[in-house]
PDB file of C-alpha atoms and ligand atoms in Angstrom:
ATOM      1  CA  MET F 362     -76.216  -2.487  86.501  1.00  0.00           C
ATOM      2  CA  LYS F 363     -78.927  -2.845  89.176  1.00  0.00           C
ATOM      3  CA  ILE F 364     -78.991  -5.899  91.421  1.00  0.00           C
ATOM      4  CA  LEU F 365     -81.451  -6.990  94.085  1.00  0.00           C
ATOM      5  CA  VAL F 366     -80.181  -8.947  97.099  1.00  0.00           C
ATOM      6  CA  ILE F 367     -82.721 -10.972  99.119  1.00  0.00           C
ATOM      7  CA  HIS F 368     -81.890 -12.455 102.506  1.00  0.00           C
ATOM      8  CA  GLY F 369     -84.353 -15.005 103.848  1.00  0.00           C
ATOM      9  CA  PRO F 370     -85.464 -15.905 107.370  1.00  0.00           C
ATOM     10  CA  ASN F 371     -83.101 -15.646 110.339  1.00  0.00           C
ATOM     11  CA  LEU F 372     -80.298 -14.113 108.276  1.00  0.00           C
ATOM     12  CA  ASN F 373     -80.991 -10.846 110.119  1.00  0.00           C
ATOM     13  CA  MET F 374     -79.524 -12.678 113.152  1.00  0.00           C
ATOM     14  CA  LEU F 375     -76.149 -13.437 111.527  1.00  0.00           C
ATOM     15  CA  GLY F 376     -73.313 -12.766 113.950  1.00  0.00           C
ATOM     16  CA  LYS F 377     -75.392 -14.131 116.842  1.00  0.00           C
ATOM     17  CA  ARG F 378     -76.843 -17.172 115.126  1.00  0.00           C
ATOM     18  CA  GLU F 379     -74.919 -20.506 115.108  1.00  0.00           C
ATOM     19  CA  PRO F 380     -71.512 -18.938 114.421  1.00  0.00           C
ATOM     20  CA  ALA F 381     -69.971 -22.388 113.827  1.00  0.00           C
ATOM     21  CA  HIS F 382     -72.090 -22.598 110.665  1.00  0.00           C
ATOM     22  CA  TYR F 383     -72.528 -18.975 109.704  1.00  0.00           C
ATOM     23  CA  GLY F 384     -69.504 -17.118 111.105  1.00  0.00           C
ATOM     24  CA  MET F 385     -69.374 -13.860 113.026  1.00  0.00           C
ATOM     25  CA  GLU F 386     -70.183 -11.452 110.217  1.00  0.00           C
ATOM     26  CA  THR F 387     -73.548  -9.724 110.461  1.00  0.00           C
ATOM     27  CA  MET F 388     -75.929  -9.257 107.545  1.00  0.00           C
ATOM     28  CA  GLU F 389     -75.100  -5.543 107.684  1.00  0.00           C
ATOM     29  CA  ASP F 390     -71.368  -6.370 107.363  1.00  0.00           C
ATOM     30  CA  ILE F 391     -72.116  -8.464 104.281  1.00  0.00           C
ATOM     31  CA  ASN F 392     -74.345  -5.764 102.769  1.00  0.00           C
ATOM     32  CA  ARG F 393     -71.672  -3.122 103.389  1.00  0.00           C
ATOM     33  CA  GLN F 394     -68.991  -5.208 101.664  1.00  0.00           C
ATOM     34  CA  MET F 395     -71.313  -5.796  98.725  1.00  0.00           C
ATOM     35  CA  ALA F 396     -72.145  -2.091  98.457  1.00  0.00           C
ATOM     36  CA  GLU F 397     -68.412  -1.226  98.520  1.00  0.00           C
ATOM     37  CA  LYS F 398     -67.670  -3.764  95.791  1.00  0.00           C
ATOM     38  CA  GLY F 399     -70.662  -2.459  93.858  1.00  0.00           C
ATOM     39  CA  LEU F 400     -69.175   1.026  93.857  1.00  0.00           C
ATOM     40  CA  GLN F 401     -65.920  -0.378  92.460  1.00  0.00           C
ATOM     41  CA  ILE F 402     -67.496  -2.383  89.650  1.00  0.00           C
ATOM     42  CA  GLY F 403     -70.455  -0.149  88.808  1.00  0.00           C
ATOM     43  CA  MET F 404     -73.228  -2.205  90.341  1.00  0.00           C
ATOM     44  CA  ALA F 405     -76.061  -0.586  92.315  1.00  0.00           C
ATOM     45  CA  LEU F 406     -77.548  -2.870  94.947  1.00  0.00           C
ATOM     46  CA  ASP F 407     -80.872  -2.923  96.781  1.00  0.00           C
ATOM     47  CA  PHE F 408     -81.113  -5.107  99.882  1.00  0.00           C
ATOM     48  CA  PHE F 409     -84.158  -6.839 101.327  1.00  0.00           C
ATOM     49  CA  GLN F 410     -84.540  -9.214 104.274  1.00  0.00           C
ATOM     50  CA  SER F 411     -87.659 -10.932 105.490  1.00  0.00           C
ATOM     51  CA  ASN F 412     -88.626 -13.780 107.752  1.00  0.00           C
ATOM     52  CA  HIS F 413     -91.885 -14.156 105.818  1.00  0.00           C
ATOM     53  CA  GLU F 414     -92.277 -16.311 102.721  1.00  0.00           C
ATOM     54  CA  GLY F 415     -95.054 -14.182 101.200  1.00  0.00           C
ATOM     55  CA  ARG F 416     -93.037 -10.988 101.558  1.00  0.00           C
ATOM     56  CA  ILE F 417     -90.145 -12.638  99.751  1.00  0.00           C
ATOM     57  CA  VAL F 418     -92.559 -13.709  96.982  1.00  0.00           C
ATOM     58  CA  ASP F 419     -93.927 -10.138  96.785  1.00  0.00           C
ATOM     59  CA  THR F 420     -90.392  -8.755  96.509  1.00  0.00           C
ATOM     60  CA  ILE F 421     -89.404 -11.188  93.760  1.00  0.00           C
ATOM     61  CA  GLN F 422     -92.560 -10.242  91.848  1.00  0.00           C
ATOM     62  CA  SER F 423     -91.825  -6.535  92.243  1.00  0.00           C
ATOM     63  CA  ALA F 424     -88.313  -7.123  90.854  1.00  0.00           C
ATOM     64  CA  TYR F 425     -89.883  -8.022  87.478  1.00  0.00           C
ATOM     65  CA  GLY F 426     -88.474  -5.679  84.834  1.00  0.00           C
ATOM     66  CA  GLN F 427     -86.640  -3.607  87.446  1.00  0.00           C
ATOM     67  CA  TYR F 428     -83.295  -5.371  87.932  1.00  0.00           C
ATOM     68  CA  ASP F 429     -80.426  -6.847  85.945  1.00  0.00           C
ATOM     69  CA  GLY F 430     -79.804  -9.636  88.430  1.00  0.00           C
ATOM     70  CA  LEU F 431     -80.941 -11.205  91.676  1.00  0.00           C
ATOM     71  CA  ILE F 432     -78.772 -12.654  94.442  1.00  0.00           C
ATOM     72  CA  ILE F 433     -80.874 -14.681  96.883  1.00  0.00           C
ATOM     73  CA  ASN F 434     -80.262 -16.711 100.009  1.00  0.00           C
ATOM     74  CA  PRO F 435     -83.730 -18.078 100.809  1.00  0.00           C
ATOM     75  CA  ALA F 436     -82.293 -19.676 104.013  1.00  0.00           C
ATOM     76  CA  ALA F 437     -84.641 -22.411 105.313  1.00  0.00           C
ATOM     77  CA  TYR F 438     -87.135 -21.674 102.504  1.00  0.00           C
ATOM     78  CA  THR F 439     -84.508 -23.048 100.117  1.00  0.00           C
ATOM     79  CA  HIS F 440     -85.606 -26.499 101.121  1.00  0.00           C
ATOM     80  CA  THR F 441     -89.370 -26.011 101.181  1.00  0.00           C
ATOM     81  CA  SER F 442     -90.725 -23.053  99.236  1.00  0.00           C
ATOM     82  CA  LEU F 443     -92.422 -23.861  95.954  1.00  0.00           C
ATOM     83  CA  ALA F 444     -93.916 -20.348  96.149  1.00  0.00           C
ATOM     84  CA  ILE F 445     -90.432 -18.792  95.984  1.00  0.00           C
ATOM     85  CA  ARG F 446     -89.459 -21.220  93.220  1.00  0.00           C
ATOM     86  CA  ASP F 447     -92.554 -20.270  91.189  1.00  0.00           C
ATOM     87  CA  ALA F 448     -91.892 -16.550  91.706  1.00  0.00           C
ATOM     88  CA  LEU F 449     -88.289 -16.948  90.498  1.00  0.00           C
ATOM     89  CA  LEU F 450     -89.592 -18.498  87.271  1.00  0.00           C
ATOM     90  CA  LEU F 451     -91.143 -15.112  86.483  1.00  0.00           C
ATOM     91  CA  LEU F 452     -87.735 -13.451  86.181  1.00  0.00           C
ATOM     92  CA  ASP F 453     -85.658 -13.442  83.022  1.00  0.00           C
ATOM     93  CA  ILE F 454     -82.404 -12.225  84.617  1.00  0.00           C
ATOM     94  CA  PRO F 455     -79.400 -13.992  86.169  1.00  0.00           C
ATOM     95  CA  VAL F 456     -80.395 -15.387  89.572  1.00  0.00           C
ATOM     96  CA  ILE F 457     -77.645 -16.594  91.890  1.00  0.00           C
ATOM     97  CA  GLU F 458     -78.502 -18.776  94.904  1.00  0.00           C
ATOM     98  CA  VAL F 459     -76.109 -18.220  97.810  1.00  0.00           C
ATOM     99  CA  HIS F 460     -75.606 -20.151 101.039  1.00  0.00           C
ATOM    100  CA  LEU F 461     -73.090 -19.217 103.694  1.00  0.00           C
ATOM    101  CA  SER F 462     -72.615 -22.818 104.815  1.00  0.00           C
ATOM    102  CA  ASN F 463     -72.017 -25.753 102.490  1.00  0.00           C
ATOM    103  CA  ILE F 464     -75.534 -27.190 102.547  1.00  0.00           C
ATOM    104  CA  TYR F 465     -74.244 -30.520 101.153  1.00  0.00           C
ATOM    105  CA  LYS F 466     -71.986 -31.043 104.180  1.00  0.00           C
ATOM    106  CA  ARG F 467     -74.872 -30.630 106.617  1.00  0.00           C
ATOM    107  CA  GLU F 468     -78.044 -32.532 107.579  1.00  0.00           C
ATOM    108  CA  PRO F 469     -79.641 -34.503 104.724  1.00  0.00           C
ATOM    109  CA  PHE F 470     -82.747 -32.265 104.735  1.00  0.00           C
ATOM    110  CA  ARG F 471     -80.508 -29.346 103.682  1.00  0.00           C
ATOM    111  CA  HIS F 472     -79.089 -31.220 100.682  1.00  0.00           C
ATOM    112  CA  HIS F 473     -82.111 -30.512  98.524  1.00  0.00           C
ATOM    113  CA  SER F 474     -82.784 -27.022  97.203  1.00  0.00           C
ATOM    114  CA  VAL F 475     -86.172 -26.630  95.515  1.00  0.00           C
ATOM    115  CA  ILE F 476     -84.823 -23.637  93.572  1.00  0.00           C
ATOM    116  CA  ALA F 477     -81.482 -25.080  92.402  1.00  0.00           C
ATOM    117  CA  ASP F 478     -82.805 -26.124  88.991  1.00  0.00           C
ATOM    118  CA  VAL F 479     -84.428 -22.758  88.233  1.00  0.00           C
ATOM    119  CA  VAL F 480     -81.517 -20.449  89.156  1.00  0.00           C
ATOM    120  CA  SER F 481     -78.472 -19.597  87.044  1.00  0.00           C
ATOM    121  CA  GLY F 482     -76.140 -21.137  89.613  1.00  0.00           C
ATOM    122  CA  GLN F 483     -75.470 -21.811  93.254  1.00  0.00           C
ATOM    123  CA  ILE F 484     -72.613 -20.670  95.519  1.00  0.00           C
ATOM    124  CA  THR F 485     -72.492 -22.570  98.789  1.00  0.00           C
ATOM    125  CA  GLY F 486     -69.988 -22.831 101.624  1.00  0.00           C
ATOM    126  CA  PHE F 487     -67.879 -19.688 101.267  1.00  0.00           C
ATOM    127  CA  GLY F 488     -69.440 -17.665 104.091  1.00  0.00           C
ATOM    128  CA  GLY F 489     -70.076 -13.992 103.425  1.00  0.00           C
ATOM    129  CA  ASN F 490     -67.583 -14.092 100.566  1.00  0.00           C
ATOM    130  CA  GLY F 491     -70.144 -16.117  98.610  1.00  0.00           C
ATOM    131  CA  TYR F 492     -72.200 -12.956  98.093  1.00  0.00           C
ATOM    132  CA  LEU F 493     -69.180 -11.172  96.601  1.00  0.00           C
ATOM    133  CA  LEU F 494     -68.551 -14.160  94.336  1.00  0.00           C
ATOM    134  CA  ALA F 495     -72.218 -13.990  93.307  1.00  0.00           C
ATOM    135  CA  MET F 496     -71.710 -10.348  92.269  1.00  0.00           C
ATOM    136  CA  ASP F 497     -68.823 -11.461  90.030  1.00  0.00           C
ATOM    137  CA  ALA F 498     -71.036 -14.190  88.586  1.00  0.00           C
ATOM    138  CA  VAL F 499     -73.828 -11.739  87.689  1.00  0.00           C
ATOM    139  CA  PHE F 500     -71.305  -9.272  86.294  1.00  0.00           C
ATOM    140  CA  GLN F 501     -69.737 -11.894  84.012  1.00  0.00           C
ATOM    141  CA  MET F 502     -73.118 -13.183  82.864  1.00  0.00           C
ATOM    142  CA  LYS F 503     -74.333  -9.708  81.942  1.00  0.00           C
ATOM    143  CA  ARG F 504     -71.126  -8.987  80.007  1.00  0.00           C
ATOM    144  CA  GLN F 505     -71.471 -12.094  77.830  1.00  0.00           C
TER     145      GLN F 505
HETATM  146  C1  LIG H 449     -78.453 -21.264 104.730  1.00  0.00           C
HETATM  147  C2  LIG H 449     -78.590 -22.786 104.821  1.00  0.00           C
HETATM  148  C3  LIG H 449     -80.020 -23.180 105.168  1.00  0.00           C
HETATM  149  O1  LIG H 449     -80.119 -24.607 105.246  1.00  0.00           O
HETATM  150  C4  LIG H 449     -80.418 -22.594 106.508  1.00  0.00           C
HETATM  151  O2  LIG H 449     -81.757 -22.902 106.801  1.00  0.00           O
HETATM  152  C5  LIG H 449     -80.147 -21.135 106.600  1.00  0.00           C
HETATM  153  C6  LIG H 449     -78.963 -20.572 105.979  1.00  0.00           C
HETATM  154  C7  LIG H 449     -77.000 -20.816 104.514  1.00  0.00           C
HETATM  155  O3  LIG H 449     -76.801 -19.659 104.158  1.00  0.00           O
HETATM  156  O4  LIG H 449     -76.064 -21.601 104.751  1.00  0.00           O
HETATM  157  O5  LIG H 449     -80.872 -20.408 107.273  1.00  0.00           O
HETATM  158  O6  LIG H 449     -79.206 -20.815 103.603  1.00  0.00           O
END
């Protein structure tokens, strides 16, 4: 099973960035834990991070026909990017939206995700563990 993981803008600064919201784990820590879990459950993972909306769109497009699932934290683009939403509509695979913080417990402008209604499901508020839960979600969906 081949899964693509996309981290949106500023997630490359995890560990330094607003630890009260995002914890002390770095993006590399999260990727390493995912890769280790992947080895255990037979899931190969590719990781991509960008601060640029168009690059994220390009990467989603290039995932077409190449992956069995997508795990994506679009970060701030969650709340604004119709381009990312439209690109996701291209894919016919499980797509799990992840947020480290619980976006519904934060400022009102974070309560709306423009991708929530086009993804398979959303995991929000479990820190880095949310990405591991997302792997379980994809795994279960593919087994059904
Ligand atoms: C985030 C929540 C977003 O509102 C924010 O812009 C982020 C990270 C999260 O993982 O909690 O950059 O997606």
